[in-house]
Coordinates of C-alpha atoms and ligand atoms in Angstrom, one line a residue:
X47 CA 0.0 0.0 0.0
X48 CA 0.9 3.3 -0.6
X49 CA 2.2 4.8 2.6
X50 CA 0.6 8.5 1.5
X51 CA -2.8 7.1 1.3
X52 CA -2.5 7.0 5.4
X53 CA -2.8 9.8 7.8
X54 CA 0.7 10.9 8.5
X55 CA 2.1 13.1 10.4
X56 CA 3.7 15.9 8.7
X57 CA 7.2 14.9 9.9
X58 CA 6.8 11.4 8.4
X59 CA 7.8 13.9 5.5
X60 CA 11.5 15.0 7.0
X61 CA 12.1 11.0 7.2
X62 CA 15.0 11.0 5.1
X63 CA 16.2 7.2 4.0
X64 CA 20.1 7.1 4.4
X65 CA 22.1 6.2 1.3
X66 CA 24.4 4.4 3.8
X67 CA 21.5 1.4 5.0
X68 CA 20.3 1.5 1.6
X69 CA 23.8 0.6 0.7
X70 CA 24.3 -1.7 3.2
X71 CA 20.9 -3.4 2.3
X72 CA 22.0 -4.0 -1.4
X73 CA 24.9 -5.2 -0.4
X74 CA 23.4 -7.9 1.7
X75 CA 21.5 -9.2 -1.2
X76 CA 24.9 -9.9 -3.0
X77 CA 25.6 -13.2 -3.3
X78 CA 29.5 -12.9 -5.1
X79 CA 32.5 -12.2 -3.4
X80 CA 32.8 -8.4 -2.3
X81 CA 35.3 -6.6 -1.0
X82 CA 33.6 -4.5 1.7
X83 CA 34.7 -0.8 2.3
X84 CA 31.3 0.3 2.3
X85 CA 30.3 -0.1 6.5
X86 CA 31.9 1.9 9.4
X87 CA 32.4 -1.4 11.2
X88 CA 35.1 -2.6 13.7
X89 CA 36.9 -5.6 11.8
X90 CA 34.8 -9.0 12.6
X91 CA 38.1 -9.9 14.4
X92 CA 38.1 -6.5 16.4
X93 CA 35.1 -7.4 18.4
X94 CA 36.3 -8.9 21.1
X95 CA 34.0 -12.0 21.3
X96 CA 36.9 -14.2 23.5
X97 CA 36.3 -11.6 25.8
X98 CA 32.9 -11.5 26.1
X99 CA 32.3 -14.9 26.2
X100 CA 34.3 -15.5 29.0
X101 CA 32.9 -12.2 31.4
X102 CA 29.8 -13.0 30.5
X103 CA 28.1 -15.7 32.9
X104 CA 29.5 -13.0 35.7
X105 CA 28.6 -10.1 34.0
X106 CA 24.5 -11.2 33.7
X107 CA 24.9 -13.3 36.8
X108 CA 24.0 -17.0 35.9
X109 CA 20.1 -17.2 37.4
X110 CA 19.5 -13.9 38.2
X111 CA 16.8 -12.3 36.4
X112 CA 17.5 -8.6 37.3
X113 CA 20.3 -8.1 33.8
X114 CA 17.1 -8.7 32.0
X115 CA 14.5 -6.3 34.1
X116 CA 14.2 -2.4 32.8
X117 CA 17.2 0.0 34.1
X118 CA 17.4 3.6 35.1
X119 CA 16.9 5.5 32.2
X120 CA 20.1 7.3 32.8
X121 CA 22.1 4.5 32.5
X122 CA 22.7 1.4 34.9
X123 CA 24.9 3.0 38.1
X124 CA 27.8 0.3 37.7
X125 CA 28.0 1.2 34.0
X126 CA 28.5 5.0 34.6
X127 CA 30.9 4.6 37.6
X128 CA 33.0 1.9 35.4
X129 CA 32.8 4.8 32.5
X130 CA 33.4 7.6 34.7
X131 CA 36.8 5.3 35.5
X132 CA 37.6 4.9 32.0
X133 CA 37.1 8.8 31.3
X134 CA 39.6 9.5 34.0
X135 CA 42.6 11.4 32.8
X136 CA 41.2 11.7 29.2
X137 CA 40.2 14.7 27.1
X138 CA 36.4 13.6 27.9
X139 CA 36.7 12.9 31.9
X140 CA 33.3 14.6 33.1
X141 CA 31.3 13.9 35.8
X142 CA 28.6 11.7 37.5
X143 CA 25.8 14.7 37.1
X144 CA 26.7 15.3 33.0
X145 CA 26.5 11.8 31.9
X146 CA 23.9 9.9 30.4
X147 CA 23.6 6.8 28.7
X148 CA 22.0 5.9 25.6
X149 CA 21.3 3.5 22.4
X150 CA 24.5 4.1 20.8
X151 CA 25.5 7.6 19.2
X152 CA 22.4 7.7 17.4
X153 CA 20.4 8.1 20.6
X154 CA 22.3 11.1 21.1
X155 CA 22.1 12.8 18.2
X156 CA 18.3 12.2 17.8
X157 CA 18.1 13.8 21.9
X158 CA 19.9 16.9 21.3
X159 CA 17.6 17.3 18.2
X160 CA 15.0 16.7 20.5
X161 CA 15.8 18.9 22.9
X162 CA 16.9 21.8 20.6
X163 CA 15.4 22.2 17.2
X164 CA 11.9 23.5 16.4
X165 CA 10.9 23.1 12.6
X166 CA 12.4 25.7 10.6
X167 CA 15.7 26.4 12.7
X168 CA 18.9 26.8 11.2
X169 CA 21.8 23.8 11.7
X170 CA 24.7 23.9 10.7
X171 CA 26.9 20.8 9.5
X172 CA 29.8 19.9 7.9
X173 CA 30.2 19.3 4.1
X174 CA 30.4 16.4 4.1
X175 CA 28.6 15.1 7.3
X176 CA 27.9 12.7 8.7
X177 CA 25.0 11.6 6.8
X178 CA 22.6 9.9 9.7
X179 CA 23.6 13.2 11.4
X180 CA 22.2 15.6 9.4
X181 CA 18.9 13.2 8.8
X182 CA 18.8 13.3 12.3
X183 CA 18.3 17.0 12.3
X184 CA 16.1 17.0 8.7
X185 CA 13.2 14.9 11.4
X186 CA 12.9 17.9 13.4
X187 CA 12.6 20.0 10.5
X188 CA 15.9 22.1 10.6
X189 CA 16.9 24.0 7.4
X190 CA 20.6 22.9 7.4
X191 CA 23.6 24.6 6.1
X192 CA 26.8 23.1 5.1
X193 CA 29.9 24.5 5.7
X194 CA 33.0 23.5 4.0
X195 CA 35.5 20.9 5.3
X196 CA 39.3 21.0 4.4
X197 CA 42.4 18.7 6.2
X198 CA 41.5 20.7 9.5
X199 CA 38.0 20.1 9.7
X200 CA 35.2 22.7 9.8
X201 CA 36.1 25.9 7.8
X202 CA 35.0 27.9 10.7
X203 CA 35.9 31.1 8.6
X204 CA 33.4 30.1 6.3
X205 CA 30.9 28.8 8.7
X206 CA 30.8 33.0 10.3
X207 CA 30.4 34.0 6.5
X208 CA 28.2 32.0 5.6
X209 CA 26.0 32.5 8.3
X210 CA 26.6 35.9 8.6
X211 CA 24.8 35.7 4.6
X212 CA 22.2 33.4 5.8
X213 CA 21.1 36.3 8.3
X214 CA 20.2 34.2 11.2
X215 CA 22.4 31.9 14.0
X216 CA 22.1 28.3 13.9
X217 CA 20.3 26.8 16.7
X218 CA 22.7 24.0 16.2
X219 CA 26.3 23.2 15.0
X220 CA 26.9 19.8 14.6
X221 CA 30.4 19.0 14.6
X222 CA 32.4 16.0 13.8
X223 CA 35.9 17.3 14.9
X224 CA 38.0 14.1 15.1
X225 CA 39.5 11.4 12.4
X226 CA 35.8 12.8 10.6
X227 CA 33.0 10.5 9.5
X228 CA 33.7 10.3 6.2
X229 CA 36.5 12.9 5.7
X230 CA 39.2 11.1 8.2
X231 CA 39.5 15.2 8.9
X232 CA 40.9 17.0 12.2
X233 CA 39.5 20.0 13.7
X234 CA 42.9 22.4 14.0
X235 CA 42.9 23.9 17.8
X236 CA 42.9 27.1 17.1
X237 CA 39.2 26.2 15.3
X238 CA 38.3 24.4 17.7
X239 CA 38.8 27.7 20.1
X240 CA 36.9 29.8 17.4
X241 CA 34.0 27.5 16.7
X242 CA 33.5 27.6 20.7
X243 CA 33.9 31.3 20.3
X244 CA 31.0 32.1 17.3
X245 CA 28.9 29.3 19.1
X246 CA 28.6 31.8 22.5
X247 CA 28.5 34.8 20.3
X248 CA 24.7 33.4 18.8
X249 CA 23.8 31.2 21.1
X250 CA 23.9 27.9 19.4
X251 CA 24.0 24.3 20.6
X252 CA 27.5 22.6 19.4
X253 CA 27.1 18.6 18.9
X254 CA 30.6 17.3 19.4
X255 CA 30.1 14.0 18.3
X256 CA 33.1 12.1 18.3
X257 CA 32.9 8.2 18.3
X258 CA 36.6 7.8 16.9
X259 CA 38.4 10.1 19.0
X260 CA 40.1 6.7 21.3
X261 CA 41.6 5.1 18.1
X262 CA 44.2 8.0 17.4
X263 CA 46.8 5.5 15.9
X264 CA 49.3 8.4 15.8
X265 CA 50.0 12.2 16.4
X266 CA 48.7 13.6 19.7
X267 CA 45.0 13.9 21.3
X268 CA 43.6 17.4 21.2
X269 CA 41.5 18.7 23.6
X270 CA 38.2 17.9 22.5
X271 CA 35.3 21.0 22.4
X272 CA 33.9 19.1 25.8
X273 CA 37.1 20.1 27.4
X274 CA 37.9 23.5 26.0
X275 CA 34.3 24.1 26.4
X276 CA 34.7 23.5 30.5
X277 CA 31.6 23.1 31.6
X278 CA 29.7 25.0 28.9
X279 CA 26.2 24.6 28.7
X280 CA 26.1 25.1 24.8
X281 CA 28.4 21.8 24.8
X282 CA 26.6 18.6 23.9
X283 CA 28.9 15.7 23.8
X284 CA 27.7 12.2 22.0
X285 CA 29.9 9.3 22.4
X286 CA 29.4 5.6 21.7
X287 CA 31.3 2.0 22.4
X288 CA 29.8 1.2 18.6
X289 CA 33.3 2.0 17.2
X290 CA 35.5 1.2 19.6
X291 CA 34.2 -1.7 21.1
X292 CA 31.4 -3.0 19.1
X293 CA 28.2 -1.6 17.3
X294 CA 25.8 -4.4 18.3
X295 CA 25.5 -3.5 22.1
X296 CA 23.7 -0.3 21.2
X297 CA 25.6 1.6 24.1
X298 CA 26.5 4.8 24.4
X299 CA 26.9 8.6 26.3
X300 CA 26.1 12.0 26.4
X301 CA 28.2 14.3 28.1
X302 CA 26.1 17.8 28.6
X303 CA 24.4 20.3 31.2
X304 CA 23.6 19.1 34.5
X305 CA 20.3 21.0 34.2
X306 CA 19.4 19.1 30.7
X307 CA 19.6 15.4 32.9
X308 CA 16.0 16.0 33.7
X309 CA 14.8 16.8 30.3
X310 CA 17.0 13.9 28.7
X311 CA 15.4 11.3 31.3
X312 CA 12.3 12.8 30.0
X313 CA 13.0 12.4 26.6
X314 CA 14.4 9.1 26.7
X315 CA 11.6 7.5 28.5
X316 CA 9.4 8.3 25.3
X317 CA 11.3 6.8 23.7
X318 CA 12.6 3.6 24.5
X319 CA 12.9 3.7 28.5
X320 CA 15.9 2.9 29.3
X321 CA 19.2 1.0 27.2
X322 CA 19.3 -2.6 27.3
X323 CA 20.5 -3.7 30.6
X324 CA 22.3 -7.0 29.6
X325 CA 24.6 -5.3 27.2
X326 CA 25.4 -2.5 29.5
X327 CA 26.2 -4.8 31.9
X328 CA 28.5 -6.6 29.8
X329 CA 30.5 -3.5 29.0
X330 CA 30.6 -3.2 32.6
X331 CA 32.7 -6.3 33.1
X332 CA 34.4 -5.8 29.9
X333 CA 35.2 -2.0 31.8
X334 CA 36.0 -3.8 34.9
X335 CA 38.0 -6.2 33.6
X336 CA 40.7 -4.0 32.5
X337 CA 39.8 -5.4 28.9
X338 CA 39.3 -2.2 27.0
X339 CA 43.1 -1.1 27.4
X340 CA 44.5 -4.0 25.7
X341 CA 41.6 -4.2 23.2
X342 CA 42.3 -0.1 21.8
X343 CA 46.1 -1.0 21.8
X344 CA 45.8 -3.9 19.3
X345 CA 43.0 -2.2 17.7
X346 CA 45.0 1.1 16.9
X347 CA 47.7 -0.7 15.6
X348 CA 45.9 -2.9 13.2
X349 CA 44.2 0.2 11.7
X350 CA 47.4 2.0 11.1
X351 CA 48.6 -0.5 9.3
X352 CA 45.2 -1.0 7.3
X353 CA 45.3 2.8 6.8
X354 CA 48.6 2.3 5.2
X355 CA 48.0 -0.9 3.0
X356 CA 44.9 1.2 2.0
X357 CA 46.8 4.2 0.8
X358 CA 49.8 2.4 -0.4
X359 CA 47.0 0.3 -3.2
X360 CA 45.9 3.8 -3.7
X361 CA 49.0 5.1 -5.1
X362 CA 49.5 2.1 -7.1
X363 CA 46.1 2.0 -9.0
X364 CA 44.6 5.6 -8.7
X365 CA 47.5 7.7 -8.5
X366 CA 46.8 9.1 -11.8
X367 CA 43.6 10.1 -11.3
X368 CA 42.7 10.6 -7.2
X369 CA 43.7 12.3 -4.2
X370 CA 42.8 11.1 -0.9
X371 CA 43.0 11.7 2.9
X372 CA 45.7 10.9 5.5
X373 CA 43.8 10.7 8.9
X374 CA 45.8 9.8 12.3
X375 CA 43.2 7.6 13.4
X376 CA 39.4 6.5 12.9
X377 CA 37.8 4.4 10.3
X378 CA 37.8 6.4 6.5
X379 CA 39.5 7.8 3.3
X380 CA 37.7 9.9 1.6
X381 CA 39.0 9.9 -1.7
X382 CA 38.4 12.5 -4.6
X383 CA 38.7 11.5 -8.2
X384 CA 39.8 14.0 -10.8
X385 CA 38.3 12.5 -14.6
X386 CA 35.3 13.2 -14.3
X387 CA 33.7 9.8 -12.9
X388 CA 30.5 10.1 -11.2
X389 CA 31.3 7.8 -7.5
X390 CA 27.2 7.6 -7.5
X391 CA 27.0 5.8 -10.8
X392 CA 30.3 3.8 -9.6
X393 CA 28.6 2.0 -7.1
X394 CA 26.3 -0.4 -8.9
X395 CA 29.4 -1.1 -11.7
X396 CA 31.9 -1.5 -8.5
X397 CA 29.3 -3.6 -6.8
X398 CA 29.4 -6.1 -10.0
X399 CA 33.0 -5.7 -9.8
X400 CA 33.3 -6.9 -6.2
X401 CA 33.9 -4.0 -4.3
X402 CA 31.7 -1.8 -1.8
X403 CA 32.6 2.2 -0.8
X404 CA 29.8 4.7 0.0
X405 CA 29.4 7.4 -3.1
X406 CA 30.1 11.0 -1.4
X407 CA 26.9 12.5 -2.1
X408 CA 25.9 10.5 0.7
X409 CA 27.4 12.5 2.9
X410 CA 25.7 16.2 1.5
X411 CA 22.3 17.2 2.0
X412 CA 22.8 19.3 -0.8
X413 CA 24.1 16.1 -2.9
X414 CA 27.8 17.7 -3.6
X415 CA 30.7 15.4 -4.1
X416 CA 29.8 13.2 -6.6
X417 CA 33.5 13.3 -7.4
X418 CA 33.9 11.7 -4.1
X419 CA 34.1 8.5 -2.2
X420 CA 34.5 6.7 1.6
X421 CA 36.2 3.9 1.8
X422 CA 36.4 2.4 5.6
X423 CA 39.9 1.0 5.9
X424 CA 39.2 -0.3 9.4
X425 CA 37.3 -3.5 8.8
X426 CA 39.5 -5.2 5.8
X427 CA 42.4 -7.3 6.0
X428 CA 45.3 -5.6 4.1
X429 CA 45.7 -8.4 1.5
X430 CA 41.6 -8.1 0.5
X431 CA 42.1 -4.4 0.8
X432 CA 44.8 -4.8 -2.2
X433 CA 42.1 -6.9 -4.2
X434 CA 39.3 -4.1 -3.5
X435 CA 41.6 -1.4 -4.8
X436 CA 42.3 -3.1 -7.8
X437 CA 38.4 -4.0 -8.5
X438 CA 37.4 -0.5 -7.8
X439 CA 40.1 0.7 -10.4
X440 CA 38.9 -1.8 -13.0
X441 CA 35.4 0.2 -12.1
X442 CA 36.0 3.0 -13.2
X443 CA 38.1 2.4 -16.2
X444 CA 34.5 0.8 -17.0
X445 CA 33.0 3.5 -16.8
X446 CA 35.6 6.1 -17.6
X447 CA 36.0 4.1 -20.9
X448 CA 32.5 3.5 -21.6
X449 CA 31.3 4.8 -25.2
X450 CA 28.4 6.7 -24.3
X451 CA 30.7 9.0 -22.2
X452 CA 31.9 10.2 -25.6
Ligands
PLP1262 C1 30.1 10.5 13.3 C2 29.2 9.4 13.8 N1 28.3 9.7 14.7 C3 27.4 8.8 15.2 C4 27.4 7.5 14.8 C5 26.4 6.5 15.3 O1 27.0 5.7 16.3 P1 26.2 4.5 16.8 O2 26.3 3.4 15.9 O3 26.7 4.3 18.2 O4 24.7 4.9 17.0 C6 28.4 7.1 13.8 C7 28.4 5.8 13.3 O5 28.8 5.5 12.2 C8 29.3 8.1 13.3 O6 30.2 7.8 12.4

C-alpha cells in the first residue's frame, strides 16, 4: 500500500532514508565475493567476542533475572561509575551529574535534536557530514547549512560567513571534529577555540560528536570542544562504544548540562525507556576487567597498518587520477577522483566488480561530491584491501572508458 494514502504526520515527511542502509541493504542481497569498504564497522576480528564470552556468565549473573529487568533511564549505576573510571585522565573525563547513557551515538544525536530544534531552525553541519547526522536534524525539520570541510576540519571562517549571509544563527552546530566521519579530517585547535567562540557569540548548541576520537593511531590527542568548552552549557557531547568496542551492544553517552539530565530522562523514556541492561552490563565487566586497554592497543595498531595498506593500493592504482586523505586515526578515506567519474553511478558497476565504498553524495544534504568516495579501511584485511583497490580501479576504467561517455 501506498504509505501516502494513510494519515501521516507531517514529519513522516522530513524521514530522510540514508544512502548508507540503503547501501548496506544492497549489499546484503549480494551473493558474489565483495570486497567491503562500504560499513563503518570494527573488523569481525576486532570485536572482542573471547572476551565477552568468558565475562559473560558474571557479568548477567547465571540465574538472576535482574540483567534482564528495565534499568534507570540514565544509565545502569555500575555502567556510569566503570565509564566515569575509563574517562579518568582523558580529554572527555566529566562527571557523575553530565553523563547519560544511551542506544549508541544515534540516541544522542536524535536527543539533542529533540531537545533543541523546532521546525524551521537553522543547523549547521559539515560538508560532508555525517549523513545519519544531518537526517537526524532533517526529522525535526531544521533548514541545514553546510559549511566546507578542508584537512583541518570545519572551515569555521566560512561557517561565520556563511551564516553571517544566511542572516540568522544556527540553533545548532553539529560538529564532527575528530578522524571525521567520512572525511578522516581533524579540527585544528585554534578552530576548535573559534567555533567555541561564534557558538557563545549566537547562542547555538555545538554537537561534538566524536565516536573515533580513542583510536588515534598516531599524532597527539587534542583537547576535544567538551574540554575546552569547560563546563559550557552550549556543549553537547555524544559518544558511543559502537566503534571502539562493538556496534551491536547499542551503548553509548552524552556528556552535557547538569540542568538538561531531567529533560533527557524525559525524553528518553518516550522513547525507548531505558538502554538494554544485559549489554550494559557486559561492558561493565568488559570495563572492569581492564579489557578495553588491551583491546584499543591492538586495535589502533591494526588500523594503522590498514590505513597504510589502504593508501599504499591507492598510489599504485589511482595515483593518476585521485587524491585522498591521510587521517591519524578512525575508520575512513575519503577519496576524490579528478576524470570526471561520477562515484554515484560507480557504485552499482563497482558492486558487480566486487567491491563496496559509500558514493560522497551521501554525505551532503545538498548532494555535492559526486566526485567523491569513503572507503572504511578499518574493517579489511590488508591483502583483500589490495584486491578491493584493484576491483574499484577496474570500475571506473568501465565507466571512464564506456562509449556513451563520448
Ligand atoms: C560520526 C558518527 N556519529 C554517530 C554515529 C552513530 O553511532 P552509533 O552506531 O553508536 O549509533 C556514527 C556511526 O557510524 C558516526 O560515524
Amino acid at each position: 500500500m501506498n504509505p501516502s494514502v494513510l494519515p501521516l504526520a507531517a514529519r513522516a515527511d522530513m524521514l530522510v532514508g540514508s544512502v548508507i542502509d540503503s547501501s548496506t541493504s544492497l549489499l546484503q542481497k549480494q551473493t558474489h565475493d565483495i570486497v567491503r569498504f562500504a560499513m563503518g564497522s570494527p573488523a569481525a576480528e576486532a570485536i572482542p567476542t573471547d572476551v565477552f564470552a568468558a565475562i559473560l556468565p558474571e557479568a548477567l549473573g547465571t540465574g538472576a533475572a535482574a540483567a534482564y529487568d528495565y534499568g534507570a533511564t540514565e544509565g545502569d549505576p555500575p555502567l556510569r561509575d566503570a565509564l566515569l573510571q575509563m574517562l579518568e585522565g582523558t580529554t572527555d573525563e566529566t562527571t557523575a551529574d553530565r553523563l547519560f547513557i544511551t542506544a549508541g551515538g544515534m540516541q544522542g544525536l536524535d536527543l539533542c535534536c529533540k531537545l533543541f530544534v523546532d521546525p524551521g531552525d537553522l543547523v549547521v553541519v559539515e560538508s560532508p557530514t555525517y549523513t545519519n547526522g544531518s537526517a537526524t536534524a532533517l526529522s525535526y525539520g531544521a533548514e541545514l547549512l553546510e559549511v566546507p570541510v578542508d584537512d583541518d576540519g570545519m572551515v569555521v571562517d566560512a561557517l561565520a560567513e556563511l551564516v553571517e549571509r544566511a542572516g540568522r544563527k544556527p540553533t545548532v552546530i553539529y560538529a564532527i571534529p575528530t578522524f571525521q566521519n567520512p572525511s578522516g579530517a581533524t579540527m585544528s585547535l585554534s578552530r576548535r577555540g573559534r567555533l567555541l567562540e561564534l557558538a557563545r557569540q549566537w547562542g547555538s548548541v555545538v554537537i561534538d560528536d566524536d565516536p573515533y576520537g580513542m583510536l588515534r593511531f598516531s599524532g597527539d590527542d587534542l583537547p576535544s570542544l567538551r574540554e575546552l568548552g569547560a563546563g559550557d552549557p552550549l556543549v553537547f557531547s555524544v559518544r558511543t562504544f559502537s566503534k571502539i568496542v562493538a556496534p551491536g551492544l547499542r551503548v553509548g553517552w552524552v556528556d552535557a548540562a547538569p540542568e538538561l539530565h531531567r529533560l533527557l530522562v524525559n525524553a528518553k523514556q518516550a522513547m525507548d525507556t531505558c538502554t538494554n541492561l544485559p549489554a550494559q552490563r557486559l561492558l561493565t565487566a568488559f570495563l572492569n576487567g581492564g579489557h578495553l586497554e588491551e583491546h584499543l592497543k591492538t586495535q589502533r595498531e591494526q588500523y594503522r597498518t590498514r590505513k597504510i595498506a589502504m593508501q599504499d593500493s591507492l598510489t599504485e592504482h589511482f595515483g593518476d587520477i585521485a587524491r585522498w586523505t591521510d587521517p591519524e586515526g578512525g575508520f575512513f578515506l575519503w577519496v576524490t577522483l579528478n576524470n570526471g567519474v561520477r562515484t554515484s553511478e560507480l557504485f552499482e558497476v563497482a558492486l558487480a566488480e566486487g567491491v563496496a565504498f559509500i558514493p560522497g553524495p551521501a554525505f551532503s544534504p545538498g548532494g555535492h561530491f559526486d566526485d567523491a568516495l569513503r572507503l572504511c579501511f578499518a574493517s579489511t584485511r590488508p591483502e583483500r584491501t589490495t584486491e578491493g583497490i584493484a576491483r574499484l580501479r577496474r570500475a571506473v576504467d568501465r565507466i571512464a572508458e564506456a562509449p556513451s561517455r563520448g
